[in-house]
PDB file of C-alpha atoms in Angstrom:
ATOM      1  CA  MET P   1     108.766  81.047 120.728  1.00  0.00           C
ATOM      2  CA  ASN P   2     108.643  78.824 117.647  1.00  0.00           C
ATOM      3  CA  PHE P   3     105.269  80.334 116.782  1.00  0.00           C
ATOM      4  CA  LEU P   4     106.718  83.873 116.878  1.00  0.00           C
ATOM      5  CA  ILE P   5     109.769  82.929 114.753  1.00  0.00           C
ATOM      6  CA  CYS P   6     107.645  81.308 112.030  1.00  0.00           C
ATOM      7  CA  LEU P   7     105.197  84.215 112.180  1.00  0.00           C
ATOM      8  CA  LEU P   8     108.010  86.767 111.860  1.00  0.00           C
ATOM      9  CA  LEU P   9     109.693  84.889 108.979  1.00  0.00           C
ATOM     10  CA  GLY P  10     106.392  84.741 107.104  1.00  0.00           C
ATOM     11  CA  PHE P  11     105.722  88.424 107.752  1.00  0.00           C
ATOM     12  CA  VAL P  12     109.169  89.577 106.566  1.00  0.00           C
ATOM     13  CA  ILE P  13     109.266  87.398 103.431  1.00  0.00           C
ATOM     14  CA  ALA P  14     105.716  88.320 102.384  1.00  0.00           C
ATOM     15  CA  SER P  15     106.473  92.003 102.976  1.00  0.00           C
ATOM     16  CA  LEU P  16     109.517  91.755 100.701  1.00  0.00           C
ATOM     17  CA  GLY P  17     107.372  90.172  97.997  1.00  0.00           C
ATOM     18  CA  SER P  18     104.507  92.639  98.361  1.00  0.00           C
ATOM     19  CA  ILE P  19     106.589  95.810  98.383  1.00  0.00           C
ATOM     20  CA  THR P  20     107.859  95.204  94.825  1.00  0.00           C
ATOM     21  CA  PRO P  21     105.736  97.090  92.232  1.00  0.00           C
ATOM     22  CA  SER P  22     103.426  94.631  90.467  1.00  0.00           C
ATOM     23  CA  PHE P  23      99.960  94.433  88.952  1.00  0.00           C
ATOM     24  CA  LEU P  24      98.598  93.542  92.422  1.00  0.00           C
ATOM     25  CA  ASN P  25      99.694  96.646  94.312  1.00  0.00           C
ATOM     26  CA  LEU P  26      99.094  98.809  91.242  1.00  0.00           C
ATOM     27  CA  THR P  27      95.500  97.546  91.252  1.00  0.00           C
ATOM     28  CA  VAL P  28      95.254  98.361  94.972  1.00  0.00           C
ATOM     29  CA  VAL P  29      96.377 101.946  94.342  1.00  0.00           C
ATOM     30  CA  LYS P  30      94.018 102.552  91.420  1.00  0.00           C
ATOM     31  CA  TYR P  31      91.111 100.826  93.128  1.00  0.00           C
ATOM     32  CA  SER P  32      91.653 102.869  96.306  1.00  0.00           C
ATOM     33  CA  LEU P  33      91.588 106.129  94.340  1.00  0.00           C
ATOM     34  CA  ARG P  34      88.471 105.095  92.427  1.00  0.00           C
ATOM     35  CA  ASN P  35      86.346 103.351  95.061  1.00  0.00           C
ATOM     36  CA  GLY P  36      87.766 104.373  98.436  1.00  0.00           C
ATOM     37  CA  LYS P  37      89.735 102.570 101.122  1.00  0.00           C
ATOM     38  CA  LYS P  38      86.860 100.520 102.556  1.00  0.00           C
ATOM     39  CA  SER P  39      86.154  98.695  99.289  1.00  0.00           C
ATOM     40  CA  THR P  40      89.892  98.271  98.726  1.00  0.00           C
ATOM     41  CA  PHE P  41      90.233  96.384 102.025  1.00  0.00           C
ATOM     42  CA  TYR P  42      87.880  93.725 100.628  1.00  0.00           C
ATOM     43  CA  LEU P  43      90.089  93.480  97.534  1.00  0.00           C
ATOM     44  CA  ILE P  44      93.187  93.104  99.743  1.00  0.00           C
ATOM     45  CA  THR P  45      91.440  90.468 101.857  1.00  0.00           C
ATOM     46  CA  GLY P  46      90.872  88.494  98.655  1.00  0.00           C
ATOM     47  CA  TYR P  47      94.601  88.763  97.896  1.00  0.00           C
ATOM     48  CA  ALA P  48      95.529  87.624 101.402  1.00  0.00           C
ATOM     49  CA  THR P  49      93.158  84.641 101.329  1.00  0.00           C
ATOM     50  CA  VAL P  50      94.917  83.141  98.314  1.00  0.00           C
ATOM     51  CA  LEU P  51      98.399  84.097  99.555  1.00  0.00           C
ATOM     52  CA  PHE P  52      97.794  82.072 102.727  1.00  0.00           C
ATOM     53  CA  PHE P  53      97.398  78.886 100.682  1.00  0.00           C
ATOM     54  CA  GLN P  54     100.182  79.832  98.251  1.00  0.00           C
ATOM     55  CA  ALA P  55     102.613  80.217 101.160  1.00  0.00           C
ATOM     56  CA  ASN P  56     101.519  76.836 102.530  1.00  0.00           C
ATOM     57  CA  LEU P  57     102.021  75.173  99.154  1.00  0.00           C
ATOM     58  CA  GLY P  58     105.415  76.846  98.685  1.00  0.00           C
ATOM     59  CA  ALA P  59     106.539  75.546 102.098  1.00  0.00           C
ATOM     60  CA  TYR P  60     105.309  72.021 101.334  1.00  0.00           C
ATOM     61  CA  LEU P  61     107.086  71.877  97.959  1.00  0.00           C
ATOM     62  CA  ALA P  62     110.297  73.251  99.485  1.00  0.00           C
ATOM     63  CA  ASN P  63     110.193  70.538 102.144  1.00  0.00           C
ATOM     64  CA  ILE P  64     109.746  67.793  99.527  1.00  0.00           C
ATOM     65  CA  LEU P  65     112.701  69.109  97.528  1.00  0.00           C
ATOM     66  CA  MET P  66     115.011  69.278 100.524  1.00  0.00           C
ATOM     67  CA  LYS P  67     114.103  65.714 101.563  1.00  0.00           C
ATOM     68  CA  ASN P  68     114.371  64.213  98.067  1.00  0.00           C
ATOM     69  CA  SER P  69     117.565  65.611  96.587  1.00  0.00           C
ATOM     70  CA  GLU P  70     117.479  63.004  93.771  1.00  0.00           C
ATOM     71  CA  TYR P  71     114.636  65.004  92.223  1.00  0.00           C
ATOM     72  CA  ILE P  72     116.598  68.270  92.184  1.00  0.00           C
ATOM     73  CA  THR P  73     117.818  67.848  88.569  1.00  0.00           C
ATOM     74  CA  LEU P  74     114.313  67.038  87.337  1.00  0.00           C
ATOM     75  CA  ILE P  75     112.878  70.005  89.213  1.00  0.00           C
ATOM     76  CA  GLN P  76     115.621  72.237  87.791  1.00  0.00           C
ATOM     77  CA  GLN P  77     114.724  71.086  84.257  1.00  0.00           C
ATOM     78  CA  ILE P  78     111.029  71.711  84.817  1.00  0.00           C
ATOM     79  CA  GLY P  79     111.796  75.028  86.518  1.00  0.00           C
ATOM     80  CA  THR P  80     113.963  76.137  83.594  1.00  0.00           C
ATOM     81  CA  GLY P  81     111.113  75.421  81.179  1.00  0.00           C
ATOM     82  CA  ILE P  82     108.697  77.350  83.392  1.00  0.00           C
ATOM     83  CA  LEU P  83     111.111  80.295  83.556  1.00  0.00           C
ATOM     84  CA  PHE P  84     111.303  80.445  79.761  1.00  0.00           C
ATOM     85  CA  LEU P  85     107.490  80.383  79.559  1.00  0.00           C
ATOM     86  CA  LEU P  86     107.230  83.089  82.225  1.00  0.00           C
ATOM     87  CA  SER P  87     109.775  85.218  80.377  1.00  0.00           C
ATOM     88  CA  ILE P  88     107.808  84.922  77.130  1.00  0.00           C
ATOM     89  CA  ASN P  89     104.578  85.713  78.981  1.00  0.00           C
ATOM     90  CA  PHE P  90     106.027  88.824  80.671  1.00  0.00           C
ATOM     91  CA  PHE P  91     107.224  90.175  77.321  1.00  0.00           C
ATOM     92  CA  ARG P  92     103.815  89.383  75.805  1.00  0.00           C
ATOM     93  CA  VAL P  93     102.019  91.236  78.624  1.00  0.00           C
ATOM     94  CA  TYR P  94     104.420  94.184  78.350  1.00  0.00           C
ATOM     95  CA  TYR P  95     103.971  94.685  74.596  1.00  0.00           C
ATOM     96  CA  SER P  96     100.240  93.907  74.546  1.00  0.00           C
ATOM     97  CA  SER P  97      99.613  96.370  77.396  1.00  0.00           C
ATOM     98  CA  LYS P  98     101.112  99.105  75.230  1.00  0.00           C
ATOM     99  CA  GLU P  99      98.508  98.436  72.592  1.00  0.00           C
ATOM    100  CA  GLN P 100      95.549  98.114  74.929  1.00  0.00           C
ATOM    101  CA  LYS P 101      95.149 100.699  77.685  1.00  0.00           C
ATOM    102  CA  MET P 102      91.467 100.219  78.512  1.00  0.00           C
ATOM    103  CA  GLU P 103      90.762  99.435  82.173  1.00  0.00           C
ATOM    104  CA  LYS P 104      87.836  97.410  83.401  1.00  0.00           C
ATOM    105  CA  GLU P 105      85.639  98.825  86.121  1.00  0.00           C
ATOM    106  CA  ILE P 106      85.539  96.532  89.145  1.00  0.00           C
ATOM    107  CA  PRO P 107      82.152  96.502  90.937  1.00  0.00           C
ATOM    108  CA  LYS P 108      82.483  97.248  94.666  1.00  0.00           C
ATOM    109  CA  SER P 109      80.263  94.282  95.554  1.00  0.00           C
ATOM    110  CA  LYS P 110      82.718  91.911  93.866  1.00  0.00           C
ATOM    111  CA  SER P 111      85.907  93.360  95.372  1.00  0.00           C
ATOM    112  CA  TYR P 112      86.733  90.309  97.509  1.00  0.00           C
ATOM    113  CA  PHE P 113      86.206  87.783  94.717  1.00  0.00           C
ATOM    114  CA  TYR P 114      88.115  89.952  92.251  1.00  0.00           C
ATOM    115  CA  GLY P 115      90.968  90.044  94.763  1.00  0.00           C
ATOM    116  CA  ILE P 116      90.963  86.235  94.872  1.00  0.00           C
ATOM    117  CA  LEU P 117      91.035  86.032  91.071  1.00  0.00           C
ATOM    118  CA  MET P 118      93.861  88.571  90.776  1.00  0.00           C
ATOM    119  CA  SER P 119      95.933  86.751  93.388  1.00  0.00           C
ATOM    120  CA  LEU P 120      95.405  83.404  91.634  1.00  0.00           C
ATOM    121  CA  LEU P 121      96.768  84.949  88.438  1.00  0.00           C
ATOM    122  CA  ASN P 122      99.948  85.976  90.279  1.00  0.00           C
ATOM    123  CA  MET P 123     102.208  83.202  88.927  1.00  0.00           C
ATOM    124  CA  MET P 124     105.265  84.333  90.877  1.00  0.00           C
ATOM    125  CA  ALA P 125     103.858  83.828  94.392  1.00  0.00           C
ATOM    126  CA  ILE P 126     104.408  80.061  94.814  1.00  0.00           C
ATOM    127  CA  PRO P 127     107.923  80.051  93.236  1.00  0.00           C
ATOM    128  CA  PHE P 128     108.745  83.071  95.431  1.00  0.00           C
ATOM    129  CA  TYR P 129     107.733  81.303  98.650  1.00  0.00           C
ATOM    130  CA  PHE P 130     109.268  78.035  97.465  1.00  0.00           C
ATOM    131  CA  THR P 131     112.655  79.695  96.858  1.00  0.00           C
ATOM    132  CA  PHE P 132     112.830  81.597 100.140  1.00  0.00           C
ATOM    133  CA  ILE P 133     111.591  78.707 102.284  1.00  0.00           C
ATOM    134  CA  SER P 134     114.087  76.356 100.607  1.00  0.00           C
ATOM    135  CA  LEU P 135     116.840  78.804 101.615  1.00  0.00           C
ATOM    136  CA  LEU P 136     115.493  79.011 105.171  1.00  0.00           C
ATOM    137  CA  ILE P 137     115.397  75.208 105.443  1.00  0.00           C
ATOM    138  CA  GLY P 138     118.879  74.927 103.923  1.00  0.00           C
ATOM    139  CA  PHE P 139     120.330  77.385 106.468  1.00  0.00           C
ATOM    140  CA  GLU P 140     118.351  75.663 109.267  1.00  0.00           C
ATOM    141  CA  TYR P 141     116.308  78.751 110.123  1.00  0.00           C
ATOM    142  CA  PHE P 142     113.061  76.926 109.435  1.00  0.00           C
ATOM    143  CA  ASN P 143     112.058  73.360 110.326  1.00  0.00           C
ATOM    144  CA  TYR P 144     109.120  72.246 108.223  1.00  0.00           C
ATOM    145  CA  SER P 145     106.027  70.799 109.854  1.00  0.00           C
ATOM    146  CA  TYR P 146     102.349  71.299 109.105  1.00  0.00           C
ATOM    147  CA  LEU P 147     102.070  73.509 112.203  1.00  0.00           C
ATOM    148  CA  ASN P 148     105.145  75.592 111.365  1.00  0.00           C
ATOM    149  CA  ALA P 149     103.915  76.026 107.782  1.00  0.00           C
ATOM    150  CA  PHE P 150     100.549  77.144 109.190  1.00  0.00           C
ATOM    151  CA  TYR P 151     102.243  79.721 111.437  1.00  0.00           C
ATOM    152  CA  PHE P 152     104.426  80.871 108.542  1.00  0.00           C
ATOM    153  CA  SER P 153     101.358  81.269 106.321  1.00  0.00           C
ATOM    154  CA  ILE P 154      99.596  83.337 108.980  1.00  0.00           C
ATOM    155  CA  GLY P 155     102.638  85.608 109.166  1.00  0.00           C
ATOM    156  CA  SER P 156     102.820  85.908 105.376  1.00  0.00           C
ATOM    157  CA  THR P 157      99.114  86.744 105.205  1.00  0.00           C
ATOM    158  CA  ILE P 158      99.514  89.486 107.814  1.00  0.00           C
ATOM    159  CA  GLY P 159     102.628  90.802 106.040  1.00  0.00           C
ATOM    160  CA  SER P 160     100.944  90.962 102.631  1.00  0.00           C
ATOM    161  CA  PHE P 161      97.781  92.507 104.047  1.00  0.00           C
ATOM    162  CA  THR P 162      99.812  95.152 105.902  1.00  0.00           C
ATOM    163  CA  LEU P 163     101.874  96.167 102.858  1.00  0.00           C
ATOM    164  CA  TYR P 164      98.888  96.290 100.504  1.00  0.00           C
ATOM    165  CA  THR P 165      96.956  98.308 103.096  1.00  0.00           C
ATOM    166  CA  ILE P 166      99.799 100.855 103.227  1.00  0.00           C
ATOM    167  CA  TYR P 167      99.619 101.084  99.423  1.00  0.00           C
ATOM    168  CA  ALA P 168      95.881 101.757  99.681  1.00  0.00           C
ATOM    169  CA  ILE P 169      96.359 104.457 102.338  1.00  0.00           C
ATOM    170  CA  VAL P 170      99.116 106.369 100.502  1.00  0.00           C
ATOM    171  CA  ALA P 171      97.645 105.720  97.038  1.00  0.00           C
ATOM    172  CA  LYS P 172      97.212 109.388  96.173  1.00  0.00           C
ATOM    173  CA  ASN P 173     100.883 110.166  96.824  1.00  0.00           C
ATOM    174  CA  ILE P 174     102.453 107.280  94.904  1.00  0.00           C
ATOM    175  CA  GLU P 175     100.097 106.653  91.987  1.00  0.00           C
ATOM    176  CA  LEU P 176     102.248 108.240  89.249  1.00  0.00           C
ATOM    177  CA  LYS P 177     105.548 106.788  90.488  1.00  0.00           C
ATOM    178  CA  LEU P 178     104.117 103.304  90.955  1.00  0.00           C
ATOM    179  CA  THR P 179     102.377 103.395  87.577  1.00  0.00           C
ATOM    180  CA  PHE P 180     105.628 104.311  85.822  1.00  0.00           C
ATOM    181  CA  ILE P 181     107.624 101.583  87.594  1.00  0.00           C
ATOM    182  CA  ALA P 182     104.900  98.973  87.139  1.00  0.00           C
ATOM    183  CA  SER P 183     104.617  99.796  83.424  1.00  0.00           C
ATOM    184  CA  LYS P 184     108.229  98.661  83.049  1.00  0.00           C
ATOM    185  CA  MET P 185     107.998  95.791  85.536  1.00  0.00           C
ATOM    186  CA  ASP P 186     106.787  93.159  83.052  1.00  0.00           C
ATOM    187  CA  PHE P 187     109.733  93.956  80.780  1.00  0.00           C
ATOM    188  CA  ILE P 188     112.180  93.812  83.716  1.00  0.00           C
ATOM    189  CA  LEU P 189     110.711  90.513  84.950  1.00  0.00           C
ATOM    190  CA  GLY P 190     110.839  89.131  81.402  1.00  0.00           C
ATOM    191  CA  CYS P 191     114.556  89.947  81.201  1.00  0.00           C
ATOM    192  CA  LEU P 192     115.296  88.578  84.680  1.00  0.00           C
ATOM    193  CA  THR P 193     113.437  85.284  84.190  1.00  0.00           C
ATOM    194  CA  GLY P 194     114.998  84.937  80.746  1.00  0.00           C
ATOM    195  CA  PHE P 195     118.541  85.420  82.087  1.00  0.00           C
ATOM    196  CA  VAL P 196     117.944  82.998  84.970  1.00  0.00           C
ATOM    197  CA  ALA P 197     116.462  80.417  82.564  1.00  0.00           C
ATOM    198  CA  ILE P 198     119.480  80.702  80.240  1.00  0.00           C
ATOM    199  CA  GLY P 199     121.820  80.422  83.231  1.00  0.00           C
ATOM    200  CA  ASN P 200     120.004  77.294  84.432  1.00  0.00           C
ATOM    201  CA  LEU P 201     120.138  75.805  80.932  1.00  0.00           C
ATOM    202  CA  ILE P 202     123.904  76.357  80.692  1.00  0.00           C
ATOM    203  CA  TYR P 203     124.346  74.847  84.177  1.00  0.00           C
ATOM    204  CA  LEU P 204     122.296  71.742  83.282  1.00  0.00           C
ATOM    205  CA  PHE P 205     124.243  71.167  80.040  1.00  0.00           C
ATOM    206  CA  ASN P 206     127.576  71.421  81.865  1.00  0.00           C
ATOM    207  CA  LYS P 207     126.463  69.299  84.798  1.00  0.00           C
TER     208      LYS P 207
END
């Protein structure tokens, strides 16, 4: 029963993260249209391989935080700095992408390894898992252990793979909509991370 709960939690949380338009699912759509679904599955497998370890790391860090509350302020300070850097980076990506529209051709034979590289560049994955697992631990829906984290990571891998596979299958129908949303996503994320960082900074000063 515990296995199924952890698996389901991982699946649901990863699905929520994967359904949001981003450079990962936008790449899946464009790659599927260009090279076909079979090659795209290798790309998605590369994504999922890295996400398995990212989910594990997010769970481990969340467990450390919940057990060592004296480090919360320090982590908040570091997190605020990271949020400011992420905000700056998102704005940089948004404005630089307007100037440079050239797309690199991805060789089919390197699909899996390119998927790994793309997933490693996804800076939001570990903070995403860290935040949600911290909430689950706080509300006592998730008890951390190496085995539970392993089950959770399996569920998150399946969830991500499933969502990205759906994107690959329906690529032809959603390309234009997803491209438009994703083109604005870096700007939206820049604003969101900036607002959260400012909010955290105000909170830390008034603490």
